[in-house]
Amino acid sequence: MDEVDEETNAEPVCIVCKLGCNDSGGVKVCKQSTWKSMKRAASIPQGLTSDRFSNTTAEINVREHYDDKCLYHSVCLKNFTAVKRPALTPSIEEVASSKNSVPETRSRTSLPETNERGVLEAECIFCGKSKKKWKKSNEPLSECVTMDGCKSILDAAQKNDDQRIMSIFLTGGDPIAKETKYHRSCRRAYLKSSETNTAQNNPLSSRRNHFETYKIISPFIHNEIINAKKTLLASSLFELYTAEYISSGGFQDDIETYTIHSLTSKLKDTFKDSLCISLMNKRQGNIIYSAAMSQQAAEASLHADSESFQQNNQIRSVALILRALILGISNTKTPERTSVHTLKLASPDLPEPLKLFYKTLFSGLCENRESGSNDAIERRVIACASDAVYNNSRGKVRPWKHTALGLGMGTLTGSKTILQMLNRLGHTISYDEVKGIETEFAYTCSYENVETPDGMRLEDGYGTGLAWDNYDVNILHATVGICYQNKSPQAYQSENVEMRVGRKRRRFDGSERDIQPFCIPLKRAKFQLDYPSDEESHSPIKLQNIDFHWFLQSTQAKLPLFTGYYSNFVRDNLPQQTICYMEPISAFPTRNDVVREAMNRSLKVADETRQEYATVTYDLAVALKAYSIQVLKAPRFDNLLILLGNFHLELSLFGAIDTFLDESGAGYLLTESGVLAEGSLTGFIGGKFYNRCTRVHQILANTMERLLYQQYVNTKPSDDIDELMMIVENAPSDQLMTEQYLQENETFQNHLSSYDTYFNEVMNGRLGPTASFWAMYIFMVNRLYRDLQLAVRTNDVSLYVSLLPAVVDIFFGLNRPNYARWGSLFFHNLKNCNDRIRELLDLGAFSIRRTGRNFARSSIDMTLEQTVNRDAASPMRGMVSFRNSDDAMRRWSITTTQRGMSVSELRNLLGMESGEHPAKQLCPGRIKKDNSAMSALTDTVTNACDPFTNPATESNKLLNIATGKSASDGTQVYLLKALQRGHEKHQKFQNECAEDNQRFLKPISRTTVENFVKENRKKKKKTSMAVAKVAAENSRDVFGRILLVASETIPSFDLKHILFFPVTDVPLCLAHSDGSLVKTQKSEFMKTLETRQTELLTRTSLPVIDATLIDGGLLLHTELLFAKGTYGNIARHILSKVCACRGKAIHVLFDKYNDSSIKQVERTRRGTDGTPFVIAGPEQLPKQSGSQLLKNGNFKDEPARFLLRKWTKDHYGFIIGQKTIYAFYGGHCVKLTHDSMIGSVLAEEPENLQGDHEEADTLIAFHVASIGGNILIRASDTDVLVILLGMLGTQSETERSSRRLIMDCGAGNNRRYIDISNLADELEKKSIGLAAALPGLHAFTGCDFTSSFYRKGKVRQLAMMEEDDSGRYLQAVRSLMSQQPPDEVGLSSLVCAMYGQK
């Protein structure tokens, strides 16, 4: 202890002797332990007749705290504290407070002397002699060696009011350690004398005990011996009698004077001739049997009967011993200040022998090594022992299990019937007792002046904090709160619980506490933020050593998720915390006056616990009002730090991340891989289910980072990667040394830095927009959110403060304006808080530790949700039955938190811990489940669209990894610039608030959300054609009105002259009023041509087909409309359909979709979509119907590319078989055959079939011209038929007859075959050159890129050509197909004839 400096101005003096430095040495400064000793000594000698330290005693008793001026000499302190200190037990306090008792000092004590080790002299504590004659011999001294022996002597001393013996056992140390000795005869006499003294006041004396015991055992003898005709040893019966005597309240010393002879004599007098007693032998003694049996028969049955009785007697003896222990427990009374805490203190302790009995019964002599099994057995032991105590005492003794179960079930169910059922089975207290306790709860809460709940220490240094939240169930809305505090490492000796006296109360007559109104508008509050610092603007969040070490190991072995893994590296040095419930406020928590009242109560709790500052936690809805009230009522709440609940902040962060992620393909991949059920997807995307979001986001982010890291590994030499993995494998087995090992390893640090740089480059677009998007997601989950959890679970306030700016950036960037605004203020207050408040937070007030596990701390508002908000909620009737009773409703409302706390105690009693903690992730089953989920998700992503490999990295568009559909430019910019945009808006907001203290509450501009959800949302928008049509119609109407006005005002107006001029830019005979092309039904032309054929073909009459040509567009339309499953399944299904066609050679010919095309007008008319699309893998699933997908021209390109890419794989060879497949797309033709010898697909590029064709229509003609034999063309387009007829029309009759072209068109019942060769012959017979002229006629009368004539179809012009004997019309149409200028005169004649003009 430090000596006080002697050079001070005033000479320091001792508080005891009032002198300065003397021969005893200098004065010393008093410390807390010394002050407690002096306070204790000062409280004891007040009853002395004389006290030389009376002035010092009075001075110390007046002082509440010590300070630097409290000094002492070591000798003075020793003399002052030399008063004998009694033990803090109720019995001694009663003795000390009695009139005849005087506290003894060491100089006045009459105790036996002790040596320097504190051991008593070798003499009897009763007679004071070391030697004593007993029955003509020296009786040796015996020692107290058991606690039961010491307790029996202490009980006797208390009955005799023997202060000397009580002092021996209660002061100066353990009587066993002091080697307390006695004569057995003296002890026996002493115990006998105490029983005599007790018998004078106790009507149930020893004689009475014998009478009651014999009364119980007599029917047993009548039934077991006389009626059942069994033989028993008298000694066995006497053992049973002894056990029953002790269980009925008798003492062991009394029964020692009672003999077997006394019992048998009494039995003879009672049963007379019905019972026989005879000697069996000297060793076994007498036997007792029924008079109806002979002695020989009794002796013969003795062995069997005695063995059975002996076994049953052992059971009965144990039961009677335990029953005696139970009946010795005092009846349970209700505390005067009734709360869950005081009820628990007032509950009796279960007898240890009773618990030992059940523990041995359940687990035998060997305990289970598994901790979980031991916990379960311990719970069952307590439950059964409690039932035994409750039922033996007829409900007069209420163990804590019965009280907690009754209150908990009453709260959870609200059912009287359930409580009655459980009570009749002896498992819980009755319904009336439950309601009586709830009434006492209400009275205690109503009349209590102290805000701090029971169970809290009213001392500083324990990190006391509070949290408030809304409690809404049924029609009640209340404000509930919790108070949490560190548990003391020392055992806390609570005060004795004062029991209530008087009749039980069921009716509650109380009143609510008044809440003062708050009338100041919150908009008047002004907030001043700091300018953003460089550290906030440029502080990167990097991958940590342990994070990277776990990540590398997880790629090679099955490890738990990071939270479970990291729990092995953390040692939480902060103590566990006690959680108690605050008195509720029966009003909405968002009311201004309620918020102010909660803040006042929080400050009062801090004052009662002797804290200068207080912390209180709210969710955002309440916190924003609390912040405003704190400013408006300054300086009233300057010592209150308002914390924004991290649990709700994390949920908002999940919501922002899900806005970023929604409809990006992640949901499909999670459900397809089995990680997430389809019904759970909405809750995950909405960010409403915390545990589900935490686990699934970790699995998804880890899976994506594994794929990203694999691409990084591909950029590094394999030797470097092998060296890194060797370093990871050689890490120390001692987990606490691993971080130091990794920090000092240069290779590991270089690799970590290199990967971190690569990761940032990918975020900035190194691998394209899709990879950048998923790298940003990995950053938000595996960097930011992981560190946020680390800060909360380790109570690291500094780390949390450093992460908050990045979190607020996300809120600004992804449209979370409320959390963006108030999160900025929360960060400002937390960063600039007082050092004393930071000390309070560092003590444990920033998060809550409810268990002894490491890395298991939870956020404060989450603890509130898992305790009072959950436990106080009832799914039953709630307040419905109280609608006619205001007092009952008030009682139900005011006892909400106490009832909720009872449910929490019940859950703790049952081991039903709530919430996700790291220990769950360390279970082998959970590790297996999580790793299986990541493996399945990895396979699904790889087969669908890996965002970090081709083709995703080749695309300059942001792709949906499930559908391959690319996002629009607006969506791509919105998502990829989210973090940058959020940071800029955050900086701007801080600067504006620093310059203007009124800016804070003004609106924050929102950015329109343009994510994948908006891309998939149906838009009701008029097409450009519809808009143009409306405009043209309006122009026509205006023109009509002008003509009408002109005709009425101008007499010589000639309408015929006006109509010489066109009304529209394009003549209305060739276009609609909006300028769009006039279309005709091409199918009618096809049907007309079909009628010209003379040979009708059916499926059975088809000739042998050598080759089949398939229009790829028709193939996609017919198969995709009804296809199910992934694109891989669709590719396999389409190939099977193709190979089932006739002929050995099958040509599949696909259109090519060009942006600049003469068919653009037709595509616009059809409303096609031009959104970029990518099919990246076989596991990708169509997310739209086939009809919707085929409207996208880019999508039509993707299946063609995908099929050509997939059909070359060897595993498609068994489908191809003996067929030869020609697949053509975009000017590239591939010939596919299967080599069964090597089991592979051979791909060749035939030179004669290579060419550039946009449309499959002309491509079919190209292939028909390149191959021979009978050809079947599978197509339904009129264009194909016309082009093939035109090609045959240019050939000679001999060439046409060398092969047959047959067209397979239609679908379903409309499926039919057209003999193109026969049709061409018939047309040529009708008019030579007619077949060759059909393409010109088709183009002239309207096709995909030319307009038809208004209300004039193709059939009419075909008939005119056939009827024209001169052939003028035919030649005019054929002139359109030559390279020479067309015959305009002939074509004009054809048009005039078409309209009836010559």
mmCIF file of N, CA and C in Angstrom, residues 988-1080:
data_model
loop_
_atom_site.group_PDB
_atom_site.id
_atom_site.type_symbol
_atom_site.label_atom_id
_atom_site.label_comp_id
_atom_site.label_asym_id
_atom_site.label_seq_id
_atom_site.Cartn_x
_atom_site.Cartn_y
_atom_site.Cartn_z
ATOM 1 N N LYS A 988 -22.009 14.564 -49.204
ATOM 2 C CA LYS A 988 -22.740 15.800 -49.467
ATOM 3 C C LYS A 988 -23.686 16.125 -48.319
ATOM 4 N N PHE A 989 -24.370 15.121 -47.783
ATOM 5 C CA PHE A 989 -25.302 15.346 -46.683
ATOM 6 C C PHE A 989 -24.565 15.821 -45.429
ATOM 7 N N GLN A 990 -23.419 15.230 -45.151
ATOM 8 C CA GLN A 990 -22.639 15.661 -43.987
ATOM 9 C C GLN A 990 -22.169 17.108 -44.137
ATOM 10 N N ASN A 991 -21.709 17.446 -45.299
ATOM 11 C CA ASN A 991 -21.245 18.820 -45.520
ATOM 12 C C ASN A 991 -22.390 19.818 -45.366
ATOM 13 N N GLU A 992 -23.549 19.483 -45.907
ATOM 14 C CA GLU A 992 -24.696 20.386 -45.805
ATOM 15 C C GLU A 992 -25.148 20.546 -44.362
ATOM 16 N N CYS A 993 -25.137 19.431 -43.586
ATOM 17 C CA CYS A 993 -25.547 19.510 -42.178
ATOM 18 C C CYS A 993 -24.508 20.230 -41.333
ATOM 19 N N ALA A 994 -23.246 20.164 -41.748
ATOM 20 C CA ALA A 994 -22.213 20.897 -41.008
ATOM 21 C C ALA A 994 -22.337 22.399 -41.236
ATOM 22 N N GLU A 995 -22.809 22.778 -42.406
ATOM 23 C CA GLU A 995 -22.944 24.199 -42.725
ATOM 24 C C GLU A 995 -24.267 24.776 -42.234
ATOM 25 N N ASP A 996 -25.320 23.953 -42.214
ATOM 26 C CA ASP A 996 -26.658 24.436 -41.851
ATOM 27 C C ASP A 996 -27.269 23.457 -40.862
ATOM 28 N N ASN A 997 -27.507 23.913 -39.613
ATOM 29 C CA ASN A 997 -28.039 23.004 -38.601
ATOM 30 C C ASN A 997 -29.527 22.708 -38.802
ATOM 31 N N GLN A 998 -30.170 23.346 -39.768
ATOM 32 C CA GLN A 998 -31.559 23.047 -40.072
ATOM 33 C C GLN A 998 -31.705 22.095 -41.264
ATOM 34 N N ARG A 999 -30.585 21.758 -41.881
ATOM 35 C CA ARG A 999 -30.629 20.877 -43.056
ATOM 36 C C ARG A 999 -30.980 19.437 -42.677
ATOM 37 N N PHE A 1000 -30.664 19.021 -41.484
ATOM 38 C CA PHE A 1000 -30.740 17.602 -41.125
ATOM 39 C C PHE A 1000 -32.149 17.044 -41.321
ATOM 40 N N LEU A 1001 -33.172 17.744 -40.896
ATOM 41 C CA LEU A 1001 -34.541 17.233 -40.951
ATOM 42 C C LEU A 1001 -35.221 17.495 -42.293
ATOM 43 N N LYS A 1002 -34.556 18.150 -43.203
ATOM 44 C CA LYS A 1002 -35.137 18.378 -44.524
ATOM 45 C C LYS A 1002 -35.070 17.092 -45.344
ATOM 46 N N PRO A 1003 -35.946 16.961 -46.344
ATOM 47 C CA PRO A 1003 -35.993 15.711 -47.124
ATOM 48 C C PRO A 1003 -34.674 15.398 -47.817
ATOM 49 N N ILE A 1004 -34.410 14.096 -47.927
ATOM 50 C CA ILE A 1004 -33.256 13.595 -48.677
ATOM 51 C C ILE A 1004 -33.769 13.104 -50.021
ATOM 52 N N SER A 1005 -33.176 13.587 -51.067
ATOM 53 C CA SER A 1005 -33.635 13.219 -52.414
ATOM 54 C C SER A 1005 -33.427 11.724 -52.640
ATOM 55 N N ARG A 1006 -34.435 11.106 -53.207
ATOM 56 C CA ARG A 1006 -34.364 9.688 -53.521
ATOM 57 C C ARG A 1006 -33.881 9.476 -54.954
ATOM 58 N N THR A 1007 -33.208 8.374 -55.150
ATOM 59 C CA THR A 1007 -32.820 7.959 -56.490
ATOM 60 C C THR A 1007 -33.771 6.858 -56.936
ATOM 61 N N THR A 1008 -34.312 7.010 -58.114
ATOM 62 C CA THR A 1008 -35.250 6.008 -58.622
ATOM 63 C C THR A 1008 -34.573 4.634 -58.679
ATOM 64 N N VAL A 1009 -35.228 3.665 -58.082
ATOM 65 C CA VAL A 1009 -34.664 2.312 -58.044
ATOM 66 C C VAL A 1009 -34.774 1.684 -59.426
ATOM 67 N N GLU A 1010 -33.656 1.317 -59.975
ATOM 68 C CA GLU A 1010 -33.618 0.652 -61.275
ATOM 69 C C GLU A 1010 -32.808 -0.627 -61.137
ATOM 70 N N ASN A 1011 -33.433 -1.632 -60.545
ATOM 71 C CA ASN A 1011 -32.767 -2.922 -60.399
ATOM 72 C C ASN A 1011 -33.410 -3.943 -61.321
ATOM 73 N N PHE A 1012 -33.055 -5.211 -61.121
ATOM 74 C CA PHE A 1012 -33.577 -6.257 -62.002
ATOM 75 C C PHE A 1012 -35.092 -6.414 -61.857
ATOM 76 N N VAL A 1013 -35.626 -6.055 -60.705
ATOM 77 C CA VAL A 1013 -37.072 -6.156 -60.516
ATOM 78 C C VAL A 1013 -37.797 -5.233 -61.482
ATOM 79 N N LYS A 1014 -37.289 -4.028 -61.631
ATOM 80 C CA LYS A 1014 -37.905 -3.096 -62.564
ATOM 81 C C LYS A 1014 -37.790 -3.599 -63.988
ATOM 82 N N GLU A 1015 -36.710 -4.314 -64.287
ATOM 83 C CA GLU A 1015 -36.551 -4.875 -65.630
ATOM 84 C C GLU A 1015 -37.646 -5.885 -65.935
ATOM 85 N N ASN A 1016 -38.020 -6.679 -64.941
ATOM 86 C CA ASN A 1016 -38.997 -7.753 -65.154
ATOM 87 C C ASN A 1016 -40.438 -7.303 -64.951
ATOM 88 N N ARG A 1017 -40.612 -6.052 -64.508
ATOM 89 C CA ARG A 1017 -41.964 -5.568 -64.263
ATOM 90 C C ARG A 1017 -42.654 -5.271 -65.602
ATOM 91 N N LYS A 1018 -43.889 -5.714 -65.720
ATOM 92 C CA LYS A 1018 -44.635 -5.485 -66.948
ATOM 93 C C LYS A 1018 -44.962 -3.998 -67.089
ATOM 94 N N LYS A 1019 -44.746 -3.474 -68.282
ATOM 95 C CA LYS A 1019 -44.994 -2.066 -68.533
ATOM 96 C C LYS A 1019 -46.130 -1.927 -69.541
ATOM 97 N N LYS A 1020 -47.105 -1.184 -69.169
ATOM 98 C CA LYS A 1020 -48.209 -0.889 -70.076
ATOM 99 C C LYS A 1020 -47.876 0.397 -70.827
ATOM 100 N N LYS A 1021 -47.328 0.209 -71.992
ATOM 101 C CA LYS A 1021 -46.853 1.354 -72.763
ATOM 102 C C LYS A 1021 -47.296 1.205 -74.212
ATOM 103 N N LYS A 1022 -47.760 2.290 -74.788
ATOM 104 C CA LYS A 1022 -48.190 2.266 -76.170
ATOM 105 C C LYS A 1022 -46.990 2.113 -77.093
ATOM 106 N N THR A 1023 -47.178 1.333 -78.143
ATOM 107 C CA THR A 1023 -46.107 1.172 -79.115
ATOM 108 C C THR A 1023 -45.993 2.431 -79.962
ATOM 109 N N SER A 1024 -44.842 2.536 -80.632
ATOM 110 C CA SER A 1024 -44.635 3.706 -81.498
ATOM 111 C C SER A 1024 -45.659 3.741 -82.626
ATOM 112 N N MET A 1025 -46.073 2.562 -83.097
ATOM 113 C CA MET A 1025 -47.079 2.511 -84.158
ATOM 114 C C MET A 1025 -48.405 3.062 -83.682
ATOM 115 N N ALA A 1026 -48.761 2.692 -82.453
ATOM 116 C CA ALA A 1026 -50.033 3.180 -81.912
ATOM 117 C C ALA A 1026 -50.010 4.692 -81.756
ATOM 118 N N VAL A 1027 -48.870 5.216 -81.297
ATOM 119 C CA VAL A 1027 -48.752 6.672 -81.155
ATOM 120 C C VAL A 1027 -48.833 7.358 -82.510
ATOM 121 N N ALA A 1028 -48.149 6.780 -83.505
ATOM 122 C CA ALA A 1028 -48.168 7.368 -84.847
ATOM 123 C C ALA A 1028 -49.561 7.310 -85.463
ATOM 124 N N LYS A 1029 -50.277 6.235 -85.174
ATOM 125 C CA LYS A 1029 -51.635 6.105 -85.707
ATOM 126 C C LYS A 1029 -52.549 7.182 -85.148
ATOM 127 N N VAL A 1030 -52.452 7.411 -83.850
ATOM 128 C CA VAL A 1030 -53.266 8.461 -83.242
ATOM 129 C C VAL A 1030 -52.940 9.821 -83.849
ATOM 130 N N ALA A 1031 -51.644 10.079 -84.058
ATOM 131 C CA ALA A 1031 -51.238 11.363 -84.638
ATOM 132 C C ALA A 1031 -51.781 11.528 -86.053
ATOM 133 N N ALA A 1032 -51.714 10.425 -86.837
ATOM 134 C CA ALA A 1032 -52.223 10.493 -88.215
ATOM 135 C C ALA A 1032 -53.726 10.708 -88.238
ATOM 136 N N GLU A 1033 -54.430 10.060 -87.362
ATOM 137 C CA GLU A 1033 -55.882 10.240 -87.308
ATOM 138 C C GLU A 1033 -56.240 11.665 -86.912
ATOM 139 N N ASN A 1034 -55.480 12.221 -85.977
ATOM 140 C CA ASN A 1034 -55.737 13.615 -85.603
ATOM 141 C C ASN A 1034 -55.500 14.565 -86.778
ATOM 142 N N SER A 1035 -54.425 14.286 -87.536
ATOM 143 C CA SER A 1035 -54.147 15.123 -88.714
ATOM 144 C C SER A 1035 -55.263 15.001 -89.742
ATOM 145 N N ARG A 1036 -55.753 13.814 -89.931
ATOM 146 C CA ARG A 1036 -56.856 13.597 -90.877
ATOM 147 C C ARG A 1036 -58.107 14.352 -90.440
ATOM 148 N N ASP A 1037 -58.396 14.318 -89.134
ATOM 149 C CA ASP A 1037 -59.581 15.015 -88.632
ATOM 150 C C ASP A 1037 -59.448 16.527 -88.824
ATOM 151 N N VAL A 1038 -58.255 17.046 -88.597
ATOM 152 C CA VAL A 1038 -58.038 18.487 -88.783
ATOM 153 C C VAL A 1038 -58.213 18.863 -90.255
ATOM 154 N N PHE A 1039 -57.664 17.994 -91.127
ATOM 155 C CA PHE A 1039 -57.798 18.247 -92.561
ATOM 156 C C PHE A 1039 -59.265 18.235 -92.992
ATOM 157 N N GLY A 1040 -60.034 17.344 -92.406
ATOM 158 C CA GLY A 1040 -61.459 17.289 -92.728
ATOM 159 C C GLY A 1040 -62.195 18.541 -92.291
ATOM 160 N N ARG A 1041 -61.853 19.048 -91.113
ATOM 161 C CA ARG A 1041 -62.506 20.255 -90.625
ATOM 162 C C ARG A 1041 -62.149 21.467 -91.506
ATOM 163 N N ILE A 1042 -60.891 21.509 -91.966
ATOM 164 C CA ILE A 1042 -60.479 22.606 -92.845
ATOM 165 C C ILE A 1042 -61.290 22.590 -94.142
ATOM 166 N N LEU A 1043 -61.454 21.387 -94.696
ATOM 167 C CA LEU A 1043 -62.226 21.271 -95.924
ATOM 168 C C LEU A 1043 -63.667 21.704 -95.714
ATOM 169 N N LEU A 1044 -64.219 21.345 -94.565
ATOM 170 C CA LEU A 1044 -65.601 21.709 -94.279
ATOM 171 C C LEU A 1044 -65.768 23.227 -94.167
ATOM 172 N N VAL A 1045 -64.853 23.850 -93.478
ATOM 173 C CA VAL A 1045 -64.927 25.301 -93.327
ATOM 174 C C VAL A 1045 -64.728 25.985 -94.681
ATOM 175 N N ALA A 1046 -63.776 25.466 -95.478
ATOM 176 C CA ALA A 1046 -63.504 26.067 -96.788
ATOM 177 C C ALA A 1046 -64.702 25.931 -97.720
ATOM 178 N N SER A 1047 -65.387 24.796 -97.684
ATOM 179 C CA SER A 1047 -66.537 24.591 -98.571
ATOM 180 C C SER A 1047 -67.702 25.492 -98.210
ATOM 181 N N GLU A 1048 -67.815 25.882 -96.953
ATOM 182 C CA GLU A 1048 -68.914 26.734 -96.525
ATOM 183 C C GLU A 1048 -68.620 28.218 -96.761
ATOM 184 N N THR A 1049 -67.380 28.581 -96.803
ATOM 185 C CA THR A 1049 -67.029 30.005 -96.914
ATOM 186 C C THR A 1049 -66.618 30.407 -98.336
ATOM 187 N N ILE A 1050 -66.118 29.449 -99.131
ATOM 188 C CA ILE A 1050 -65.657 29.758 -100.495
ATOM 189 C C ILE A 1050 -66.662 29.168 -101.480
ATOM 190 N N PRO A 1051 -67.387 30.007 -102.245
ATOM 191 C CA PRO A 1051 -68.437 29.490 -103.143
ATOM 192 C C PRO A 1051 -67.884 28.610 -104.257
ATOM 193 N N SER A 1052 -66.715 28.968 -104.804
ATOM 194 C CA SER A 1052 -66.165 28.217 -105.942
ATOM 195 C C SER A 1052 -65.233 27.084 -105.516
ATOM 196 N N PHE A 1053 -65.382 26.627 -104.285
ATOM 197 C CA PHE A 1053 -64.496 25.579 -103.753
ATOM 198 C C PHE A 1053 -64.795 24.260 -104.447
ATOM 199 N N ASP A 1054 -63.710 23.570 -104.997
ATOM 200 C CA ASP A 1054 -63.865 22.298 -105.698
ATOM 201 C C ASP A 1054 -63.156 21.199 -104.897
ATOM 202 N N LEU A 1055 -63.953 20.326 -104.290
ATOM 203 C CA LEU A 1055 -63.383 19.250 -103.462
ATOM 204 C C LEU A 1055 -62.593 18.268 -104.312
ATOM 205 N N LYS A 1056 -63.032 18.071 -105.576
ATOM 206 C CA LYS A 1056 -62.316 17.144 -106.448
ATOM 207 C C LYS A 1056 -60.895 17.614 -106.687
ATOM 208 N N HIS A 1057 -60.736 18.899 -106.826
ATOM 209 C CA HIS A 1057 -59.390 19.436 -107.030
ATOM 210 C C HIS A 1057 -58.505 19.210 -105.792
ATOM 211 N N ILE A 1058 -59.117 19.321 -104.614
ATOM 212 C CA ILE A 1058 -58.353 19.114 -103.371
ATOM 213 C C ILE A 1058 -57.885 17.678 -103.259
ATOM 214 N N LEU A 1059 -58.739 16.733 -103.656
ATOM 215 C CA LEU A 1059 -58.403 15.311 -103.478
ATOM 216 C C LEU A 1059 -57.329 14.839 -104.429
ATOM 217 N N PHE A 1060 -56.902 15.636 -105.382
ATOM 218 C CA PHE A 1060 -55.758 15.275 -106.207
ATOM 219 C C PHE A 1060 -54.469 15.210 -105.383
ATOM 220 N N PHE A 1061 -54.470 15.887 -104.240
ATOM 221 C CA PHE A 1061 -53.270 15.944 -103.402
ATOM 222 C C PHE A 1061 -53.375 14.895 -102.296
ATOM 223 N N PRO A 1062 -52.261 14.214 -101.956
ATOM 224 C CA PRO A 1062 -52.315 13.164 -100.911
ATOM 225 C C PRO A 1062 -52.534 13.762 -99.523
ATOM 226 N N VAL A 1063 -53.303 13.008 -98.732
ATOM 227 C CA VAL A 1063 -53.547 13.435 -97.353
ATOM 228 C C VAL A 1063 -52.382 13.054 -96.447
ATOM 229 N N THR A 1064 -51.741 11.951 -96.760
ATOM 230 C CA THR A 1064 -50.637 11.453 -95.936
ATOM 231 C C THR A 1064 -49.376 11.390 -96.766
ATOM 232 N N ASP A 1065 -48.247 11.131 -96.089
ATOM 233 C CA ASP A 1065 -46.955 11.036 -96.779
ATOM 234 C C ASP A 1065 -46.933 9.832 -97.707
ATOM 235 N N VAL A 1066 -47.562 8.740 -97.257
ATOM 236 C CA VAL A 1066 -47.606 7.519 -98.060
ATOM 237 C C VAL A 1066 -49.051 7.323 -98.499
ATOM 238 N N PRO A 1067 -49.281 7.003 -99.781
ATOM 239 C CA PRO A 1067 -50.660 6.793 -100.227
ATOM 240 C C PRO A 1067 -51.384 5.773 -99.362
ATOM 241 N N LEU A 1068 -52.649 6.041 -99.085
ATOM 242 C CA LEU A 1068 -53.412 5.164 -98.188
ATOM 243 C C LEU A 1068 -53.701 3.814 -98.807
ATOM 244 N N CYS A 1069 -53.469 3.661 -100.112
ATOM 245 C CA CYS A 1069 -53.647 2.337 -100.709
ATOM 246 C C CYS A 1069 -52.510 1.406 -100.367
ATOM 247 N N LEU A 1070 -51.380 1.970 -99.896
ATOM 248 C CA LEU A 1070 -50.207 1.159 -99.546
ATOM 249 C C LEU A 1070 -49.841 1.243 -98.066
ATOM 250 N N ALA A 1071 -50.503 2.102 -97.309
ATOM 251 C CA ALA A 1071 -50.139 2.274 -95.899
ATOM 252 C C ALA A 1071 -51.363 2.705 -95.116
ATOM 253 N N HIS A 1072 -51.281 2.492 -93.808
ATOM 254 C CA HIS A 1072 -52.322 2.972 -92.920
ATOM 255 C C HIS A 1072 -52.090 4.454 -92.636
ATOM 256 N N SER A 1073 -53.026 5.040 -91.940
ATOM 257 C CA SER A 1073 -52.939 6.465 -91.673
ATOM 258 C C SER A 1073 -51.739 6.829 -90.812
ATOM 259 N N ASP A 1074 -51.228 5.855 -90.041
ATOM 260 C CA ASP A 1074 -50.051 6.132 -89.215
ATOM 261 C C ASP A 1074 -48.755 5.875 -89.945
ATOM 262 N N GLY A 1075 -48.835 5.475 -91.220
ATOM 263 C CA GLY A 1075 -47.643 5.226 -92.010
ATOM 264 C C GLY A 1075 -47.174 3.795 -91.978
ATOM 265 N N SER A 1076 -47.824 2.924 -91.220
ATOM 266 C CA SER A 1076 -47.415 1.523 -91.151
ATOM 267 C C SER A 1076 -47.886 0.775 -92.395
ATOM 268 N N LEU A 1077 -47.194 -0.342 -92.701
ATOM 269 C CA LEU A 1077 -47.482 -1.121 -93.896
ATOM 270 C C LEU A 1077 -48.852 -1.766 -93.812
ATOM 271 N N VAL A 1078 -49.479 -1.885 -94.994
ATOM 272 C CA VAL A 1078 -50.722 -2.654 -95.089
ATOM 273 C C VAL A 1078 -50.344 -4.111 -95.304
ATOM 274 N N LYS A 1079 -50.870 -4.992 -94.463
ATOM 275 C CA LYS A 1079 -50.517 -6.414 -94.520
ATOM 276 C C LYS A 1079 -51.694 -7.231 -95.034
ATOM 277 N N THR A 1080 -51.372 -8.363 -95.590
ATOM 278 C CA THR A 1080 -52.380 -9.300 -96.070
ATOM 279 C C THR A 1080 -52.103 -10.671 -95.487
#
